[in-house]
Coordinates of C-alpha atoms in Angstrom, one line a residue:
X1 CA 2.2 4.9 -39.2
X2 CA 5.6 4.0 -40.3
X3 CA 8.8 4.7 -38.5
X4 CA 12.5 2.9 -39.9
X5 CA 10.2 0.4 -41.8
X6 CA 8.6 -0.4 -38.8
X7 CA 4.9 -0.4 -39.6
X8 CA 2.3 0.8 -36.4
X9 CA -0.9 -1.0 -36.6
X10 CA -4.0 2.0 -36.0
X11 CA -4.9 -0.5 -32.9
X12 CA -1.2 -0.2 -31.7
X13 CA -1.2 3.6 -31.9
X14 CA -4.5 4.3 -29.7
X15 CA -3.4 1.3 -26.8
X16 CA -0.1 3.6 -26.4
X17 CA -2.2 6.6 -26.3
X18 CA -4.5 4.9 -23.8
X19 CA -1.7 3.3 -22.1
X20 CA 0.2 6.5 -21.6
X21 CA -2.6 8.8 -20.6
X22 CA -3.7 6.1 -18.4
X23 CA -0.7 4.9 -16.5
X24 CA 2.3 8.0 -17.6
X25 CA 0.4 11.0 -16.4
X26 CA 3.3 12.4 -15.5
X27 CA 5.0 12.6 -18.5
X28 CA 4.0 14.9 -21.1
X29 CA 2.5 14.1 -24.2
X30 CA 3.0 13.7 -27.0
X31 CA 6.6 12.5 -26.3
X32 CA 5.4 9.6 -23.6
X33 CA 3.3 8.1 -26.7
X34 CA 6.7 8.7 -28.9
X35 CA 8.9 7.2 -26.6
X36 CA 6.5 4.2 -25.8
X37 CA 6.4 3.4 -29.6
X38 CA 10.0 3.9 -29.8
X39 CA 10.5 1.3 -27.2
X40 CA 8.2 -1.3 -28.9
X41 CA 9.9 -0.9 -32.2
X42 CA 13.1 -1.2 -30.5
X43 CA 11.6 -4.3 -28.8
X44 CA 10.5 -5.8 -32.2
X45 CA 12.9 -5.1 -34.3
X46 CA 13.0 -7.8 -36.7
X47 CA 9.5 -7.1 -37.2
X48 CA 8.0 -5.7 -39.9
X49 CA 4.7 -4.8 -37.9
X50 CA 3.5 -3.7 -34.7
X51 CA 0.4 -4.2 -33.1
X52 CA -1.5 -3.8 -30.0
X53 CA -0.4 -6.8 -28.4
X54 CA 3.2 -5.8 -28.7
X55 CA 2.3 -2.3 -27.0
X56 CA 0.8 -4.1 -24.2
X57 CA 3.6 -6.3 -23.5
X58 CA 6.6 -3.8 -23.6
X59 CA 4.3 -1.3 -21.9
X60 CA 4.5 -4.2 -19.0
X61 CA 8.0 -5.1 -18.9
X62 CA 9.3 -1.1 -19.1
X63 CA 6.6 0.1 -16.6
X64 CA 5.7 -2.5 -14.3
X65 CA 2.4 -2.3 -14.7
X66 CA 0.7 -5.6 -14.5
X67 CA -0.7 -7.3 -17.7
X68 CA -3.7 -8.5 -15.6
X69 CA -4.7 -4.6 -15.1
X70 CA -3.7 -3.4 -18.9
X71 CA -4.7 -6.3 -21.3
X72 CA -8.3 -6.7 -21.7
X73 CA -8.3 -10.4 -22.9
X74 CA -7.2 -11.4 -19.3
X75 CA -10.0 -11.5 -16.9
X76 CA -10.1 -10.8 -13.2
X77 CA -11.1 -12.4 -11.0
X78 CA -12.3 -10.0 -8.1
X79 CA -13.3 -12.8 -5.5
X80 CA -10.3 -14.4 -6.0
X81 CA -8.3 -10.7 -5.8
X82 CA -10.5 -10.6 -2.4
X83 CA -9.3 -13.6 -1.0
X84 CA -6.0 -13.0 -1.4
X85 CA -5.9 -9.7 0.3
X86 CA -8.3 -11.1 3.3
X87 CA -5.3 -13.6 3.5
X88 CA -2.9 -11.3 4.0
X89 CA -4.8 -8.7 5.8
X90 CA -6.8 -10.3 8.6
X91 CA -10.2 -8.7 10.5
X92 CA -10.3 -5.7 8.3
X93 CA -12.9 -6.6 5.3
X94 CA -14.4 -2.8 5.0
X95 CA -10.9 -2.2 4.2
X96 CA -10.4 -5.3 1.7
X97 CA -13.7 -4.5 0.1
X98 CA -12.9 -0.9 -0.4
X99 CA -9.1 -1.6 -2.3
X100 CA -10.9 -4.7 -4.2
X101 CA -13.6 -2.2 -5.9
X102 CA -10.5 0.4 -6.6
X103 CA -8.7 -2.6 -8.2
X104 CA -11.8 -3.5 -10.5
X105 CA -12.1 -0.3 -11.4
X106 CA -9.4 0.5 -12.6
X107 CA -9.2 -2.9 -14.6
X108 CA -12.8 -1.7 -16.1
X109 CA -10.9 1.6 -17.3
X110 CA -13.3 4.0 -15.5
X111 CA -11.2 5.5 -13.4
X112 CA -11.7 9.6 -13.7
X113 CA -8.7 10.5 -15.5
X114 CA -8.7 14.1 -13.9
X115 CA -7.8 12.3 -10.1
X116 CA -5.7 10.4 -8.5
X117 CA -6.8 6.7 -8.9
X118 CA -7.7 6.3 -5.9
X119 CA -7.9 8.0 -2.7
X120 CA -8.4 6.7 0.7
X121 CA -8.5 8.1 4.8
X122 CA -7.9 4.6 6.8
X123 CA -9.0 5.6 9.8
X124 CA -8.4 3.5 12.8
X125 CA -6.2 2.5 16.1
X126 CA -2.6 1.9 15.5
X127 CA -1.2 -1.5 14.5
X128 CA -4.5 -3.3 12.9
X129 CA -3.1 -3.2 9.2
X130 CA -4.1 0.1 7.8
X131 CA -0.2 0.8 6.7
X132 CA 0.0 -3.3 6.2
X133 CA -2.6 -3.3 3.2
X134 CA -1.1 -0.2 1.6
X135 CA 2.2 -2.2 1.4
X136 CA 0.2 -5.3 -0.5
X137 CA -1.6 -2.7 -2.5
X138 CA 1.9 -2.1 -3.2
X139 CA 3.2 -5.9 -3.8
X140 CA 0.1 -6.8 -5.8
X141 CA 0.0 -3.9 -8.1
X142 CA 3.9 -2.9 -8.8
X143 CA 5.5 -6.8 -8.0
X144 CA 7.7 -5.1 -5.0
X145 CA 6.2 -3.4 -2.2
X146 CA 9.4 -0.5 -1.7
X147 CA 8.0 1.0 -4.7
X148 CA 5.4 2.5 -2.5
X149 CA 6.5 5.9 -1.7
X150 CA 6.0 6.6 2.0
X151 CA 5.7 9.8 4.1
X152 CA 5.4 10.1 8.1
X153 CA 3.5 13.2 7.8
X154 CA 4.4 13.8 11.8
X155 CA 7.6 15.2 10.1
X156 CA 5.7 18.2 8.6
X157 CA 4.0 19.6 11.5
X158 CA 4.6 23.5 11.3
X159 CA 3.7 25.6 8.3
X160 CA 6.9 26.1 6.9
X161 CA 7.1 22.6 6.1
X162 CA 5.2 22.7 2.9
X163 CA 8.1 24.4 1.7
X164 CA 10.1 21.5 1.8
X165 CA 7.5 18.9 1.1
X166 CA 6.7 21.2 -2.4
X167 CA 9.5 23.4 -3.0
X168 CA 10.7 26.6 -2.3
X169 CA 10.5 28.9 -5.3
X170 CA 13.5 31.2 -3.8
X171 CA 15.8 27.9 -3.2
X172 CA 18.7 28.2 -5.1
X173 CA 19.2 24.4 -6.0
X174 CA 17.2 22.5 -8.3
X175 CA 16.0 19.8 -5.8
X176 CA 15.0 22.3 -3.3
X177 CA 13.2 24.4 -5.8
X178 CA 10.9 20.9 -6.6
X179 CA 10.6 19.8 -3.3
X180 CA 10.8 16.0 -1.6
X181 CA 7.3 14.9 -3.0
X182 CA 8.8 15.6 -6.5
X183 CA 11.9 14.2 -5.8
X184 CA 10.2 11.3 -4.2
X185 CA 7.5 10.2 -7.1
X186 CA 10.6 10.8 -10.1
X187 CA 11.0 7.9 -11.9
X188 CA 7.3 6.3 -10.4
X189 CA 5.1 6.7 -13.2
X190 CA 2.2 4.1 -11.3
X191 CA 3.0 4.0 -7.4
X192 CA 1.2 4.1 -4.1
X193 CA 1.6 7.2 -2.1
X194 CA 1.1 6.3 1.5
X195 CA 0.6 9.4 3.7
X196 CA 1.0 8.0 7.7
X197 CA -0.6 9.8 10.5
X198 CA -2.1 12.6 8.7
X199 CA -3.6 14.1 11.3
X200 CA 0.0 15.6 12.8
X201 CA 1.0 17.7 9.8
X202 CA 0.0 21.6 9.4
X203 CA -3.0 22.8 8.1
X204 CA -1.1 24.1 5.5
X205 CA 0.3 21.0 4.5
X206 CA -2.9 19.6 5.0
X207 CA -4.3 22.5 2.3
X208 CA -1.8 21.1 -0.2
X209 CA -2.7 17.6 -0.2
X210 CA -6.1 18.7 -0.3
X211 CA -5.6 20.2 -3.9
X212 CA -3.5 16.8 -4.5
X213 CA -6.8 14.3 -3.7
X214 CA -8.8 16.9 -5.7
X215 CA -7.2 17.8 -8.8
X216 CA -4.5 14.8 -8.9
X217 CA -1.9 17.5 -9.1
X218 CA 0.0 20.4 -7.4
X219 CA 2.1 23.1 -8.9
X220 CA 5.8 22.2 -7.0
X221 CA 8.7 25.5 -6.2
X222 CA 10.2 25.6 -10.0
X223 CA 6.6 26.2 -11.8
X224 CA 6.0 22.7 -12.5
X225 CA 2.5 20.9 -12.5
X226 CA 3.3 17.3 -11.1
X227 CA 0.7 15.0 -11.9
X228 CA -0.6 12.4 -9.9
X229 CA -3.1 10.7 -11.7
X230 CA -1.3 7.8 -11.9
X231 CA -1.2 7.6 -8.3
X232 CA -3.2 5.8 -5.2
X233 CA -3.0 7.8 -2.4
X234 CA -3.4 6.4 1.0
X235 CA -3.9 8.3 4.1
X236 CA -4.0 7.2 7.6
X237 CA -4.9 8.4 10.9
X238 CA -5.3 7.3 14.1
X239 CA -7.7 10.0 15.5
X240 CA -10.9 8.7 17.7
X241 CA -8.7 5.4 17.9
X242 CA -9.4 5.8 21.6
X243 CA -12.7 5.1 20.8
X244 CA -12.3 1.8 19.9
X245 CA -10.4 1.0 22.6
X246 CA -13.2 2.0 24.8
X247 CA -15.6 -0.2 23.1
X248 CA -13.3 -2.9 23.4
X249 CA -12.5 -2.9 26.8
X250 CA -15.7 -2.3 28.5
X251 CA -15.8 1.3 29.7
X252 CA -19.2 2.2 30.5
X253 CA -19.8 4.7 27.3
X254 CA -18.6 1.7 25.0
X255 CA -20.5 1.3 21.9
X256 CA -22.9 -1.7 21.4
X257 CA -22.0 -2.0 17.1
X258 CA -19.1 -1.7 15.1
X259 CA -21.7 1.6 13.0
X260 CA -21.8 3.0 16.7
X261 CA -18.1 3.3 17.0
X262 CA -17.7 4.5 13.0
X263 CA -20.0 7.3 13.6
X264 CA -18.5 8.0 16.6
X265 CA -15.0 8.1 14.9
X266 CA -16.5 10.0 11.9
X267 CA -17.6 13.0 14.0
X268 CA -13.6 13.3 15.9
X269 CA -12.5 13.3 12.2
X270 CA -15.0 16.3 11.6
X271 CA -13.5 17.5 14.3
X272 CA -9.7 17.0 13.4
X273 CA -10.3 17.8 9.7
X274 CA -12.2 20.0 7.6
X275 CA -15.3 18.8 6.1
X276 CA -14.6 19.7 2.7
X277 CA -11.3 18.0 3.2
X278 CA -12.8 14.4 4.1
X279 CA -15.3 14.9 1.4
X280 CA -12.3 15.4 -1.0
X281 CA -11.6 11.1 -0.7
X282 CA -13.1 8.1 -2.6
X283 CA -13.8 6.7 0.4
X284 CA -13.1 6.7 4.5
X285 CA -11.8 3.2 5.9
X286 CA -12.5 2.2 9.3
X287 CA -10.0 -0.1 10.6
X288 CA -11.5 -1.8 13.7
X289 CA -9.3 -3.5 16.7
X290 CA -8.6 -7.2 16.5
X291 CA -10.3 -10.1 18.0
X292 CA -8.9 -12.8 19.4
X293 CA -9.0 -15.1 16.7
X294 CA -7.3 -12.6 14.2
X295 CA -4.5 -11.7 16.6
X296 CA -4.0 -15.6 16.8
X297 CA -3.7 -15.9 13.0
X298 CA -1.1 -13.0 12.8
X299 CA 0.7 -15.1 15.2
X300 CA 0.6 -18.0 13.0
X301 CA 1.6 -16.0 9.7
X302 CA 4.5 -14.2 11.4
X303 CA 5.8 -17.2 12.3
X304 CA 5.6 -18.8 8.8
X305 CA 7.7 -15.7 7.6
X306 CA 10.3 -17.1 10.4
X307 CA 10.6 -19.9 8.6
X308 CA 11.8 -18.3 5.9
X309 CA 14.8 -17.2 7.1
X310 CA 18.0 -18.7 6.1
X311 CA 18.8 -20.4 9.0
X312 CA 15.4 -22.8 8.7
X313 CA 14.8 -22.6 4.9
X314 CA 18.7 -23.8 3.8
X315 CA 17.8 -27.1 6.6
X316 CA 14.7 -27.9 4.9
X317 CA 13.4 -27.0 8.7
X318 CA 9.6 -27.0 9.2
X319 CA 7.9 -24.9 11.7
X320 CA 4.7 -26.5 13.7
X321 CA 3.2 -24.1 16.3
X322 CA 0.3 -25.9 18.2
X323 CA -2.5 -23.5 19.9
X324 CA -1.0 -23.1 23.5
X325 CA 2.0 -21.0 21.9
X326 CA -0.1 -19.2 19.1
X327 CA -2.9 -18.8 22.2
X328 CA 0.5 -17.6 24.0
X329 CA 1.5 -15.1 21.4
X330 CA -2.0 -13.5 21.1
X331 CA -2.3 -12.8 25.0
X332 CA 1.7 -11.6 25.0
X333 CA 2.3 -9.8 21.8
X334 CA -1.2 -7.9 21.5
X335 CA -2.1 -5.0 23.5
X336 CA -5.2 -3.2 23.2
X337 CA -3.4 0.4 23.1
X338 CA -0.8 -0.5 20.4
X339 CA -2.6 -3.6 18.5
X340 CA -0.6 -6.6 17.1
X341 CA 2.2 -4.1 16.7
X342 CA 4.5 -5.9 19.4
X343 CA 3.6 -9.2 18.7
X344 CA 7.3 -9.5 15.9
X345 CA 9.0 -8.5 19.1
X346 CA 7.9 -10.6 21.3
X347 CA 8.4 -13.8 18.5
X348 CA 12.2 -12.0 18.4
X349 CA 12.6 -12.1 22.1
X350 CA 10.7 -15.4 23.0
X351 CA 10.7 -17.6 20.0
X352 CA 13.7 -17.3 17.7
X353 CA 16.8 -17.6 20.3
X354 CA 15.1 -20.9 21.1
X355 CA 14.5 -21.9 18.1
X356 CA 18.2 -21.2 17.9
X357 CA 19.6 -23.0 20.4
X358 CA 18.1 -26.0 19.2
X359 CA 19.6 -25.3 15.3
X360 CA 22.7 -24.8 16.9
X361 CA 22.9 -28.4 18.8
X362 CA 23.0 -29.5 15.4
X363 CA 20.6 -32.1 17.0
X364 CA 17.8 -31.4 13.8
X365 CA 18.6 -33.6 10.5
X366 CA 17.7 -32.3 7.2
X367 CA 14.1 -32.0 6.3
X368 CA 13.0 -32.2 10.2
X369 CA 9.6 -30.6 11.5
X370 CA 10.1 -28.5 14.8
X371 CA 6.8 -28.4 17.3
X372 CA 6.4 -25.3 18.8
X373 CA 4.6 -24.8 22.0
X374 CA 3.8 -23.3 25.3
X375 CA 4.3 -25.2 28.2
X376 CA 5.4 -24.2 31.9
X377 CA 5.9 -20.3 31.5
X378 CA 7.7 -20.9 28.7
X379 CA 8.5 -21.8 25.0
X380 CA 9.4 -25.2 24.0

């Protein structure tokens, strides 16, 4: 094909029909393939032929999706994609080894092209990670994490919220007639769709997002089929999280295995959603409670992200926590109700304003390391 003497190789041609039926679902062809040619030859305009190689690499820089996923002579390395996400999301490795598979398979090009790319229930007590790895899901497969598009589904607990959440036929302006999912996933061609405690909106709600996970669609207030094939969705819950907490702490009808507590689990979600609802995802997550020695290494990666901050980073300031404060931390900043949720607070309340104090002095020269610890019922 030929367009302003720009010649289209045949092998450019079907990668931006793969490309766009892969990655654009929303858009409608055959103007996304148009458009994604027009781009390229926009791109390459001093050239006298396109290929697939050029596709590829404008498809990249206009859509953000990552070359490692959409060129097929760059490998990937799944143990290495594992280690990195077991890095930044400790103690939960059902959870790691459930996105890593997703993430190979959609590398392979075998996802079904009739659903979402993926769809996940993390199930599991509050503050272990289950929102944490949706927002590195995020980082790792868009380059910026606030391109996940979040909803606190606690906000859309009566009926008449689906209305809102997918349009209202009878609204008289545009936006209301779509709906806030539409409005929300505009302009997000390939984006993670994090639905948080799923278990507090309606059942009509639910209903809707059940079609969603199914058919990677729904049909929004003005007529329009909104695709979502394009999408990971992500829902969590915290139902039977009481559970774990049991088995944690002792009570005498703990569970004696982690496969006690997810069957256990697996039954209050039978009871909290339909069957054919549950059956409806790739896959259910179980998020178990932290031990010790995770809840210690949050505490050490929080307070690398400290020293980050301007404050420490323009100083060339080095942070060096020693075990009494990180053992400090764990005990303080985790509780068994409300996981390692508190422990940033408690780093803000206990561990910055002296770190301050001593920035402050002007006592630390350039380049300095600062040692962190626990001493006396306080930090020092």
């Amino acid at each position: 094909a030929q367009s302003d003497g720009v010649e289209f190789t045949e092998a450019a041609q079907e990668e931006a029909l793969l490309l766009s039926h892969r990655f654009l679902s929303r858009l409608m062809m055959p103007r996304k393939v148009l458009d994604l040619l027009n781009q390229v030859k926009i791109f390459r305009d001093s050239e006298e032929t396109v290929d697939e190689r050029d596709v590829i690499t404008r498809f990249h820089e206009v859509h953000k999706v990552p070359l490692f996923l959409i060129d097929p002579e760059l490998p990937l390395d799944l143990l290495r994609v594992r280690d990195y996400f077991r890095s930044v999301v400790l103690g939960q490795d059902q959870a790691v080894d459930a996105i890593v598979r997703m993430i190979g398979i959609i590398k392979a090009g075998l996802s079904d092209v009739r659903r979402p790319l993926g769809a996940y229930l993390f199930a599991g007590p509050t503050g272990v990670g289950k929102t944490h790895i949706a927002q590195k899901l995020s980082e790792y497969l868009l380059g910026r994490p606030e391109s996940m598009v979040r909803l606190n589904m606690a906000d859309y607990q009566t009926d008449g919220e689906a209305v809102t959440l997918f349009g209202d036929p009878e609204a008289y302006q545009l936006s209301k007639r779509q709906g806030l999912l539409t409005q929300r996933l505009l302009g997000q061609s390939f984006t993670v769709l994090l639905l948080d405690e799923f278990e507090k909106c309606s059942p009509v709600v639910m209903d809707r997002f059940m079609q969603l996970v199914d058919e990677g669609c729904f049909i929004n207030g003005t007529g329009e089929t909104v695709s979502c094939r394009s999408t990971v969705i992500i829902a969590t819950t915290n139902a039977g999280a009481e559970l774990y907490r049991k088995s944690m702490i002792g009570f005498s009808e703990g569970f004696s295995t982690s496969q006690e507590v997810e069957q256990a689990v697996h039954r209050r979600l039978v009871d909290c959603f339909r069957f054919e609802f549950l059956n409806r995802f790739d896959e259910i997550v179980y998020f178990h409670a932290l031990n010790a020695k995770d809840i210690r290494s949050i505490a050490a990666c929080e307070l690398k992200l400290l020293q980050e901050r301007i404050g420490l980073k323009r100083n060339q300031i080095k942070l060096q926590p020693d075990r009494t404060i990180l053992d400090w931390l764990a005990a303080k900043g985790y509780d068994p109700y409300f996981g390692a949720r508190f422990l940033r607070r408690t780093i803000e309340r206990f561990v910055t304003p002296v770190i301050s104090e001593v920035v402050n002095s002007n006592q630390l020269e350039r380049g300095s390391t600062l040692y962190l610890a626990f001493d006396d019922q306080r930090v020092v």
